[in-house]
Short mmCIF file of N, CA and C in Angstrom, two decimals:
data_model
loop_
_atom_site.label_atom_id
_atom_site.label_comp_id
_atom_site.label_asym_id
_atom_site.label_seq_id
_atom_site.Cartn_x
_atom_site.Cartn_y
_atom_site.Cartn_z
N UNK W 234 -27.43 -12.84 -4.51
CA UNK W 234 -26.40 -11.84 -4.26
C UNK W 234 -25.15 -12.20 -5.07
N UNK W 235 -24.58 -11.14 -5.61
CA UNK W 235 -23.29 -11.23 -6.85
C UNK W 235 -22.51 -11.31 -5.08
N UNK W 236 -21.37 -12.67 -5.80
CA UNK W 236 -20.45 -13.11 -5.07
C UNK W 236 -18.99 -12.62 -6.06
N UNK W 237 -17.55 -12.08 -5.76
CA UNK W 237 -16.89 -11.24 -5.41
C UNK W 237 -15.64 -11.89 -5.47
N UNK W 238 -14.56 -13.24 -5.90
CA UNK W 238 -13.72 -13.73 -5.17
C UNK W 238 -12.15 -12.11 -5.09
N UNK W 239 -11.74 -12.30 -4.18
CA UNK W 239 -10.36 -11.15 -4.44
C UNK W 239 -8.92 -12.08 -3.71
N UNK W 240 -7.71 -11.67 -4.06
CA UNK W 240 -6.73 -12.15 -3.54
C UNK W 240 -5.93 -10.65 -3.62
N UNK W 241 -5.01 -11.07 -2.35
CA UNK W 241 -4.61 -9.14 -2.00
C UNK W 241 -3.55 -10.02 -0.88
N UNK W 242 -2.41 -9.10 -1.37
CA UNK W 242 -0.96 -9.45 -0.77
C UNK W 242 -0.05 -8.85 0.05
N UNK W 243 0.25 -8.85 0.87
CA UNK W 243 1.27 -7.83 2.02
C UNK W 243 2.15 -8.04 2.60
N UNK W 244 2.86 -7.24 4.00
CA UNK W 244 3.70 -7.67 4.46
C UNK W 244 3.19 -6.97 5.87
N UNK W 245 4.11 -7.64 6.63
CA UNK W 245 4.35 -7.72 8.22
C UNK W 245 5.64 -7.41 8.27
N UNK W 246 5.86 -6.44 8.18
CA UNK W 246 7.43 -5.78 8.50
C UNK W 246 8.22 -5.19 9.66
N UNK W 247 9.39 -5.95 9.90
CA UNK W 247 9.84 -5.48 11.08
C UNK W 247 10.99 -4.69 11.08
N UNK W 248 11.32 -4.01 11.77
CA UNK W 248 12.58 -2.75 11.74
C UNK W 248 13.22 -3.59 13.05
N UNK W 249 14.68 -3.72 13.33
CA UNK W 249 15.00 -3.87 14.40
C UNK W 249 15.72 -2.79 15.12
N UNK W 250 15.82 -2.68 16.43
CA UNK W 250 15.79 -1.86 17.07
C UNK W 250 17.22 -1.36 17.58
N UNK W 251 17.85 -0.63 17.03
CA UNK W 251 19.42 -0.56 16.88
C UNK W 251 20.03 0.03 18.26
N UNK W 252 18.94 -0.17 19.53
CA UNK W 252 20.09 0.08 20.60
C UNK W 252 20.49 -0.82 21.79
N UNK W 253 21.67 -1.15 21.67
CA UNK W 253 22.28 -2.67 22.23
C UNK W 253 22.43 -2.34 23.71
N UNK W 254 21.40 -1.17 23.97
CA UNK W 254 21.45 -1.34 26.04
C UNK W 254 19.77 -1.67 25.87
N UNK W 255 18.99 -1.22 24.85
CA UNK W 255 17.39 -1.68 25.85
C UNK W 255 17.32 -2.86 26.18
N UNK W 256 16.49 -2.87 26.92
CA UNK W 256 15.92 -3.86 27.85
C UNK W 256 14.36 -4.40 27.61
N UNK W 257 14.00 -3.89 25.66
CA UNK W 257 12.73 -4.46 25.22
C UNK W 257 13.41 -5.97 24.76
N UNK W 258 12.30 -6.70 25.71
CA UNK W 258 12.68 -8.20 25.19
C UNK W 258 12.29 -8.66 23.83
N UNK W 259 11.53 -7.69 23.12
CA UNK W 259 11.59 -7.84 21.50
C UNK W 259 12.26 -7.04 20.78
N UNK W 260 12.84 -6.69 20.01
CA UNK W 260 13.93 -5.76 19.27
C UNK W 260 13.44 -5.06 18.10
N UNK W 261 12.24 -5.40 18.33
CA UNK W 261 11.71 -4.95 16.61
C UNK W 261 10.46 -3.58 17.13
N UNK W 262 10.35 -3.04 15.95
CA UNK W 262 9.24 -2.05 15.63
C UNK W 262 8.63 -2.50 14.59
N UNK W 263 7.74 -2.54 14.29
CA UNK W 263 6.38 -3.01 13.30
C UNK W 263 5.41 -1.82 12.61
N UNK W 264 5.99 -2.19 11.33
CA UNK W 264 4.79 -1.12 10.44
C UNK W 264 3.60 -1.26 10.20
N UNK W 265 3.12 -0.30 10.56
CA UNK W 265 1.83 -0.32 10.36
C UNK W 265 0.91 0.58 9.93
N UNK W 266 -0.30 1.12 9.21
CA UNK W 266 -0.70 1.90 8.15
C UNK W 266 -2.13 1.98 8.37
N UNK W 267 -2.57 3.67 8.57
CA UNK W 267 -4.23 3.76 8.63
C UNK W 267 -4.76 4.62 7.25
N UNK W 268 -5.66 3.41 7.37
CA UNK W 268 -5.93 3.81 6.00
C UNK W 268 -6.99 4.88 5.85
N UNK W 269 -7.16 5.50 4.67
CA UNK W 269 -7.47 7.09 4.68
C UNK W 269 -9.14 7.11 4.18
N UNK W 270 -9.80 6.05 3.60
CA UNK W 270 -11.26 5.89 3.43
C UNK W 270 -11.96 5.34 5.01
N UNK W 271 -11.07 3.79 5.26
CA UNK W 271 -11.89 3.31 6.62
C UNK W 271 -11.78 3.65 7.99
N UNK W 272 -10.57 4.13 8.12
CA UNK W 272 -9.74 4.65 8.78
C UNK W 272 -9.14 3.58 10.25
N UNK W 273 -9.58 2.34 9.27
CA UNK W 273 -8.65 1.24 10.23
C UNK W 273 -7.10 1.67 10.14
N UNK W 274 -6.83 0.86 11.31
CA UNK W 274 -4.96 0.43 11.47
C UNK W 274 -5.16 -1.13 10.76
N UNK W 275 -3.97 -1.32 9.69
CA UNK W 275 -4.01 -2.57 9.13
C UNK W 275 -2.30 -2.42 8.74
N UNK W 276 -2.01 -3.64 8.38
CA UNK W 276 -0.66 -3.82 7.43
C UNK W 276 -0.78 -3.50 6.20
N UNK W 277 0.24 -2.74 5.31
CA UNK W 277 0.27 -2.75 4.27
C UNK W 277 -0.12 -3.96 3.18
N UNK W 278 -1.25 -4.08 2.29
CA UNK W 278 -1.75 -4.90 1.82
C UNK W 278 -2.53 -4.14 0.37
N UNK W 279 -2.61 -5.25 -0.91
CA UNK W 279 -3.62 -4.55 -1.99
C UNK W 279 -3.55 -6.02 -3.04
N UNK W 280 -4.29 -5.31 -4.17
CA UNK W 280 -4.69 -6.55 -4.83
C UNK W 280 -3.19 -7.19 -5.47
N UNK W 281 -3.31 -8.45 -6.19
CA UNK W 281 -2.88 -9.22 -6.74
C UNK W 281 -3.00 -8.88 -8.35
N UNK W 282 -1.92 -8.51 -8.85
CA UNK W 282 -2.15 -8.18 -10.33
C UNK W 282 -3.19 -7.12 -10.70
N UNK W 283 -3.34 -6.23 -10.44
CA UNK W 283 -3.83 -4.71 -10.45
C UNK W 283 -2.51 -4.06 -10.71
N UNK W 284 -1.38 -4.31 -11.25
CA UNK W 284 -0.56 -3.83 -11.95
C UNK W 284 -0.13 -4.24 -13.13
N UNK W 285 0.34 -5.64 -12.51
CA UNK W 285 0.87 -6.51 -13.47
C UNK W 285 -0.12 -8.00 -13.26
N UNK W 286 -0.68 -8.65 -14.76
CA UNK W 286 -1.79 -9.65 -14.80
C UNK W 286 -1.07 -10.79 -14.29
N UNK W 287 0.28 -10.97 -14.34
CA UNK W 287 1.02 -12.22 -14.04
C UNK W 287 1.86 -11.41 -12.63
N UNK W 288 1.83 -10.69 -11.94
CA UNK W 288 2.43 -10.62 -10.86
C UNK W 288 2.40 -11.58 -9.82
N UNK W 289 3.29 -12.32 -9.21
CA UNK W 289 3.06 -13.27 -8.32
C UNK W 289 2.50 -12.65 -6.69
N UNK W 290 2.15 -13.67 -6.09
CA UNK W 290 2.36 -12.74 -4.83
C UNK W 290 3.34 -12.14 -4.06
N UNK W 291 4.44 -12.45 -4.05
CA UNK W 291 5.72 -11.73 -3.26
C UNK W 291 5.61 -10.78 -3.89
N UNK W 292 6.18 -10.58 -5.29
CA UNK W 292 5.94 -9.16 -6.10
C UNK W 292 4.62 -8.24 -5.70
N UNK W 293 3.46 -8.29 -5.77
CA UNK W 293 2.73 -7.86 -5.25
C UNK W 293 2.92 -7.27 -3.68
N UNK W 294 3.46 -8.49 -3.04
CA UNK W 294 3.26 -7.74 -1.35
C UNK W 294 4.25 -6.93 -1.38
N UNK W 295 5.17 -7.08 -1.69
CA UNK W 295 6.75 -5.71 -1.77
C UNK W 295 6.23 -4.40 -2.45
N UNK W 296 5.37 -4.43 -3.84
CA UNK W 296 5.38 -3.34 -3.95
C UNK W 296 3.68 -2.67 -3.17
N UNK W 297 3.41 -3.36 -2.65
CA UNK W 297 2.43 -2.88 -1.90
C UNK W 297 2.66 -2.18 -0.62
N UNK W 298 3.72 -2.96 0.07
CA UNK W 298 4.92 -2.42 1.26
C UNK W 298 5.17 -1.02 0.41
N UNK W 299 5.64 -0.76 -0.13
CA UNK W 299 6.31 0.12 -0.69
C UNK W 299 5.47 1.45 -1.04
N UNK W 300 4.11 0.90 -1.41
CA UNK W 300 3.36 1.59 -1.93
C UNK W 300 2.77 2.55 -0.90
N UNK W 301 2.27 1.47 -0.27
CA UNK W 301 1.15 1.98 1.06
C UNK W 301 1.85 2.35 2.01
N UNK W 302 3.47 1.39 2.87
CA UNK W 302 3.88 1.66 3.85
C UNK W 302 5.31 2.73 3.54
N UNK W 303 5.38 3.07 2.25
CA UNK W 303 6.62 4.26 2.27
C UNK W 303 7.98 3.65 1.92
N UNK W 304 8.34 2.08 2.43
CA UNK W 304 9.27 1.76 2.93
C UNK W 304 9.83 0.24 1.75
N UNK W 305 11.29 0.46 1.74
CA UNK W 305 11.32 -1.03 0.65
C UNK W 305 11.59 -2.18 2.17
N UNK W 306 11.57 -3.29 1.79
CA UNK W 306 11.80 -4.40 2.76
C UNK W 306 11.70 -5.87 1.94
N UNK W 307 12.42 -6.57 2.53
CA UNK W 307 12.82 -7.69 1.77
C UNK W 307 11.92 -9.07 2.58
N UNK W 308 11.50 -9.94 1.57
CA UNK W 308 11.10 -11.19 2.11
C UNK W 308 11.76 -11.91 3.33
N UNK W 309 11.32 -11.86 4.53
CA UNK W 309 12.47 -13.11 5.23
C UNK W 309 11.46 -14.58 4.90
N UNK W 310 10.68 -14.89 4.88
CA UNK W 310 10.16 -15.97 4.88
C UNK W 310 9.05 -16.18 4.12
N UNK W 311 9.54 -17.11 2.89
CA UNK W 311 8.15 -17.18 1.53
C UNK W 311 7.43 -18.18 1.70
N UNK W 312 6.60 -18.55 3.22
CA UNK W 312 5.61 -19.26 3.43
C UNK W 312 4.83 -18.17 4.10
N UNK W 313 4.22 -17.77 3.40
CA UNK W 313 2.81 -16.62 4.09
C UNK W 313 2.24 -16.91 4.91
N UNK W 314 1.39 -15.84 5.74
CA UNK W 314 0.28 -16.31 6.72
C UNK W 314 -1.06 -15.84 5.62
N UNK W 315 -1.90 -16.72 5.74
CA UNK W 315 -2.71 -16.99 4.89
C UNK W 315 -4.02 -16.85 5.67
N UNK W 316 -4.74 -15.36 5.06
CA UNK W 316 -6.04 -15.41 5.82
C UNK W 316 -7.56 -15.01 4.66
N UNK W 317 -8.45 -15.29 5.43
CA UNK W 317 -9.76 -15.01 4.63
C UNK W 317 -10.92 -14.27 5.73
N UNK W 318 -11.38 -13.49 5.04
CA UNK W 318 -12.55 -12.60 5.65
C UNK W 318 -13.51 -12.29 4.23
N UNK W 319 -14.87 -11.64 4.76
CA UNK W 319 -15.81 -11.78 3.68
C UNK W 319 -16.12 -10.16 4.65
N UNK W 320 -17.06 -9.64 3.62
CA UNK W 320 -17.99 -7.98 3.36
C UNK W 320 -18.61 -8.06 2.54
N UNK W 321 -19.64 -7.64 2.64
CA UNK W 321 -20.65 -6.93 1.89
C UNK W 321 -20.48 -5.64 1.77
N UNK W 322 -20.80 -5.04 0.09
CA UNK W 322 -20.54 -3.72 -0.60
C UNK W 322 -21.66 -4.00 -1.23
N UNK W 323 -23.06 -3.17 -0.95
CA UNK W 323 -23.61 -2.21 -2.21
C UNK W 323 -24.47 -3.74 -2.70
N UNK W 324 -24.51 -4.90 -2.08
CA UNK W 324 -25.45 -5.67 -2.36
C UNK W 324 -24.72 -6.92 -3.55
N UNK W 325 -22.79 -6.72 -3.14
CA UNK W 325 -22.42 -7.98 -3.33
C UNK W 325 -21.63 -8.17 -1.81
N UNK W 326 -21.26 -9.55 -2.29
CA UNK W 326 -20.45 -9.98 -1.08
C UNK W 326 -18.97 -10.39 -1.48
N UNK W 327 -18.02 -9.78 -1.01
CA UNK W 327 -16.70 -10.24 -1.51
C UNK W 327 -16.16 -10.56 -0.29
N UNK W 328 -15.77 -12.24 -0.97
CA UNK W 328 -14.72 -13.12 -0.15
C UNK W 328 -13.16 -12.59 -1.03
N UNK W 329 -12.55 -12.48 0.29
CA UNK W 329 -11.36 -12.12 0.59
C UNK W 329 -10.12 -13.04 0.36
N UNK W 330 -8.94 -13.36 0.34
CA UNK W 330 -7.36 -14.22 0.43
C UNK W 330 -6.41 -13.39 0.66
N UNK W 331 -5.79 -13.14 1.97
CA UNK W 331 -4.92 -12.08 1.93
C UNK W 331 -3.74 -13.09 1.87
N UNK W 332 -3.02 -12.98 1.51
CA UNK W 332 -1.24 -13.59 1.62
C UNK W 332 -0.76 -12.26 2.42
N UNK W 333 0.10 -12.57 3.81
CA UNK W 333 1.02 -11.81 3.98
C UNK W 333 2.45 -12.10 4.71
N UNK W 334 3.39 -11.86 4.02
CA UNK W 334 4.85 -12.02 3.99
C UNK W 334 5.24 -11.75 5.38
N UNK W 335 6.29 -11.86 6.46
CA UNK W 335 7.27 -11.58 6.97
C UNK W 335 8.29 -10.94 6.38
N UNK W 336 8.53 -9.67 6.84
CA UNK W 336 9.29 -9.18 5.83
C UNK W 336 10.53 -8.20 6.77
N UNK W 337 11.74 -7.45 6.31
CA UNK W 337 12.72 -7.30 6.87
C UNK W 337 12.64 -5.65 6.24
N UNK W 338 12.45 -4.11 7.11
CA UNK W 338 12.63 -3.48 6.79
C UNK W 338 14.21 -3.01 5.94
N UNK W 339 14.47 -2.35 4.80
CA UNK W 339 15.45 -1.96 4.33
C UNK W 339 16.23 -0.78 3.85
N UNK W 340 14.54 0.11 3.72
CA UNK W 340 15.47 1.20 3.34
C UNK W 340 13.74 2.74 3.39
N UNK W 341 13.65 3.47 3.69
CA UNK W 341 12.82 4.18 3.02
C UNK W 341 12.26 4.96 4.35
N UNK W 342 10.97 5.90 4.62
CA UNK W 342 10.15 6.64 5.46
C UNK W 342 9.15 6.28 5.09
N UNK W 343 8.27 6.15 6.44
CA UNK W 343 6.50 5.69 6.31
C UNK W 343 6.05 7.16 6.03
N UNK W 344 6.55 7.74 6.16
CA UNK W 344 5.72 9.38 5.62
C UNK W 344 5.45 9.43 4.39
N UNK W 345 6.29 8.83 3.79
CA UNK W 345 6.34 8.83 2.29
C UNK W 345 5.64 7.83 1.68
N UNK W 346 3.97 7.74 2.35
CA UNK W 346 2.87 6.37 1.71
C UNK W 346 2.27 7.06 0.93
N UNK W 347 1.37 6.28 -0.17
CA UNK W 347 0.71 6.80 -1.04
C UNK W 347 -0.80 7.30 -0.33
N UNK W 348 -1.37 7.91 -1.16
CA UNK W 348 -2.94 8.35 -0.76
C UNK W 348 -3.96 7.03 -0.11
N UNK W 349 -3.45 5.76 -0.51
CA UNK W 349 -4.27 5.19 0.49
C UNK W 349 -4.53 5.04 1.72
N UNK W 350 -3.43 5.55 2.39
CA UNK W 350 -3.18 5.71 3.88
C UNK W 350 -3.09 6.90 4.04
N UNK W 351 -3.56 7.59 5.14
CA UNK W 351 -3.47 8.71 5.76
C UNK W 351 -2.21 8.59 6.52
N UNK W 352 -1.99 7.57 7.17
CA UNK W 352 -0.54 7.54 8.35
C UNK W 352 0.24 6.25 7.91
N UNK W 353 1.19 5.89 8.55
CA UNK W 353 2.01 4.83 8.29
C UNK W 353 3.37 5.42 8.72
N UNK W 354 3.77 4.47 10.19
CA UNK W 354 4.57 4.17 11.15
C UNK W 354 4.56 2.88 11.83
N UNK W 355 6.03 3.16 12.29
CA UNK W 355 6.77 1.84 13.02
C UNK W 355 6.44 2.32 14.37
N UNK W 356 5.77 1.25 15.12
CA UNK W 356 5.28 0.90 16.41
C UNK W 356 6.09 -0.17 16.78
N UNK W 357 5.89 -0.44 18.53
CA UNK W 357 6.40 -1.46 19.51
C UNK W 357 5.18 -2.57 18.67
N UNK W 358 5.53 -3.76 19.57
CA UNK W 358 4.91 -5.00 19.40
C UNK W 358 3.23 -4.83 20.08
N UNK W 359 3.54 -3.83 21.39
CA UNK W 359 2.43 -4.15 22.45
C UNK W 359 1.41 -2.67 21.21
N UNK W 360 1.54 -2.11 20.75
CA UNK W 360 1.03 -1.18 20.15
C UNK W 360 0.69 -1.68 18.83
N UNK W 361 0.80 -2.33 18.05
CA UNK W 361 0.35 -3.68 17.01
C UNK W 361 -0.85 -4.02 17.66
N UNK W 362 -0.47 -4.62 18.69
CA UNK W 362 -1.53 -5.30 19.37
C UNK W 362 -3.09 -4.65 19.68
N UNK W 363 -2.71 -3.44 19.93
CA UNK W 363 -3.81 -2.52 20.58
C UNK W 363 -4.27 -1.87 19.61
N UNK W 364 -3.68 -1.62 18.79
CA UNK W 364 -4.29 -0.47 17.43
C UNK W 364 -4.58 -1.58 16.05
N UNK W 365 -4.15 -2.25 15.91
CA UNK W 365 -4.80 -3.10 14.86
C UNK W 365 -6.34 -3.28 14.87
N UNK W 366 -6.88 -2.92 13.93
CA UNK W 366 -8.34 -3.19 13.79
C UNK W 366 -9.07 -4.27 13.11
N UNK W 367 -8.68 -5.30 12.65
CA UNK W 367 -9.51 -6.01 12.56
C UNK W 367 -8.88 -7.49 12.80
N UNK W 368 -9.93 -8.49 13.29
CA UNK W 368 -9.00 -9.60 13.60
C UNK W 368 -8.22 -10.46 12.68
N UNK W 369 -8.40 -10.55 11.90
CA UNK W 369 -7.57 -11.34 10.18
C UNK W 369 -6.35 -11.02 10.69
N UNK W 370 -5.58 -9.18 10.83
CA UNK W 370 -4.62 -8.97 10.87
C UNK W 370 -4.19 -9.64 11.81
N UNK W 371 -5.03 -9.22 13.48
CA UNK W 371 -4.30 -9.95 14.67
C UNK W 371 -3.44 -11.04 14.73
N UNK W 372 -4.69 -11.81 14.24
CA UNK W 372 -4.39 -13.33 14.06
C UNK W 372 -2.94 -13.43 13.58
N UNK W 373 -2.97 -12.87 12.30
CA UNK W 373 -1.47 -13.09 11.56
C UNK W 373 -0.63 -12.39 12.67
N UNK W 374 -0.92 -11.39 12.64
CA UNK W 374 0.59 -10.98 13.56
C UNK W 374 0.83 -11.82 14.64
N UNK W 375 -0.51 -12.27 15.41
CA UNK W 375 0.10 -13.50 16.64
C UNK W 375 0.63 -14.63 16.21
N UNK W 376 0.54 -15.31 14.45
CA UNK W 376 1.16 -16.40 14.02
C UNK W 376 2.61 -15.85 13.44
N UNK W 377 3.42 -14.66 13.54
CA UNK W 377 4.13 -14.05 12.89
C UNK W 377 4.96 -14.17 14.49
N UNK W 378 4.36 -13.32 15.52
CA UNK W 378 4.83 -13.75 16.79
C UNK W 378 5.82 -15.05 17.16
N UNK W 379 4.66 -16.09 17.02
CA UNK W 379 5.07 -17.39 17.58
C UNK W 379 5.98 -17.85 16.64
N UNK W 380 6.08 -17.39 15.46
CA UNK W 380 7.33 -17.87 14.61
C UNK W 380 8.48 -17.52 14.89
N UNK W 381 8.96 -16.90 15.45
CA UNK W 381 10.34 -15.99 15.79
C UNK W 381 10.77 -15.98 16.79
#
């Protein structure tokens, strides 16, 4: 079987929540994006240099934010959560490297994603939780959690 390696970069972006009476003990809303072939809920994420051959990964995950989730947002923290998953396509197998950022919403509308996503919106924390589809993401978002 033809083996596949890929590296693919994103973000975990948070909006904070601009009203100083709630009583949500987290302050943030979290973007998040269904995509329009699988029709998972995932974070904004795509390849590594499929634009640019020397793009690093931060560059990559921002304009992938941007791309997929509508929205610009800035790095808060350039130690990634670092995950791997494997699939089979069509009789290869591609292993996976996602890098994905913590990142600080800044400016833009999730309506405004490209064709890879059908939707893309800011959700609560407990709604991350429940609509995320596959575990790679979970994981990160529960190590994104415990960081903060």
């Amino acid at each position: 079987m033809k083996v596949v390696q890929q590296v693919s970069a994103g973000g975990i972006v948070y909006k904070k929540i601009s009203n100083p009476y709630s009583l949500v003990p987290n302050p943030y809303t979290w973007l998040i994006c269904r995509h329009s072939q699988h029709k998972g809920w995932v974070f904004p994420k795509g390849f590594v240099g499929d634009v640019n051959k020397n793009e690093s990964n931060e560059t990559a995950a921002l304009r992938e934010v941007e791309e997929e989730g509508g929205v610009k947002a800035k790095i808060v923290s350039r130690k990634p959560i670092e995950t791997h998953y494997e699939f089979e396509l069509k009789g290869t197998l591609f292993k996976k490297t996602v890098f994905l950022f913590l990142m600080e919403y800044l400016s833009g509308d999730p309506k405004n994603h490209d064709w890879e996503m059908s939707e893309a919106k800011f959700v609560t924390e407990e709604e991350v939780k429940k609509i995320l589809t596959y575990p790679s993401d979970k994981e990160a978002f529960a190590k994104i959690l415990q960081g903060l």
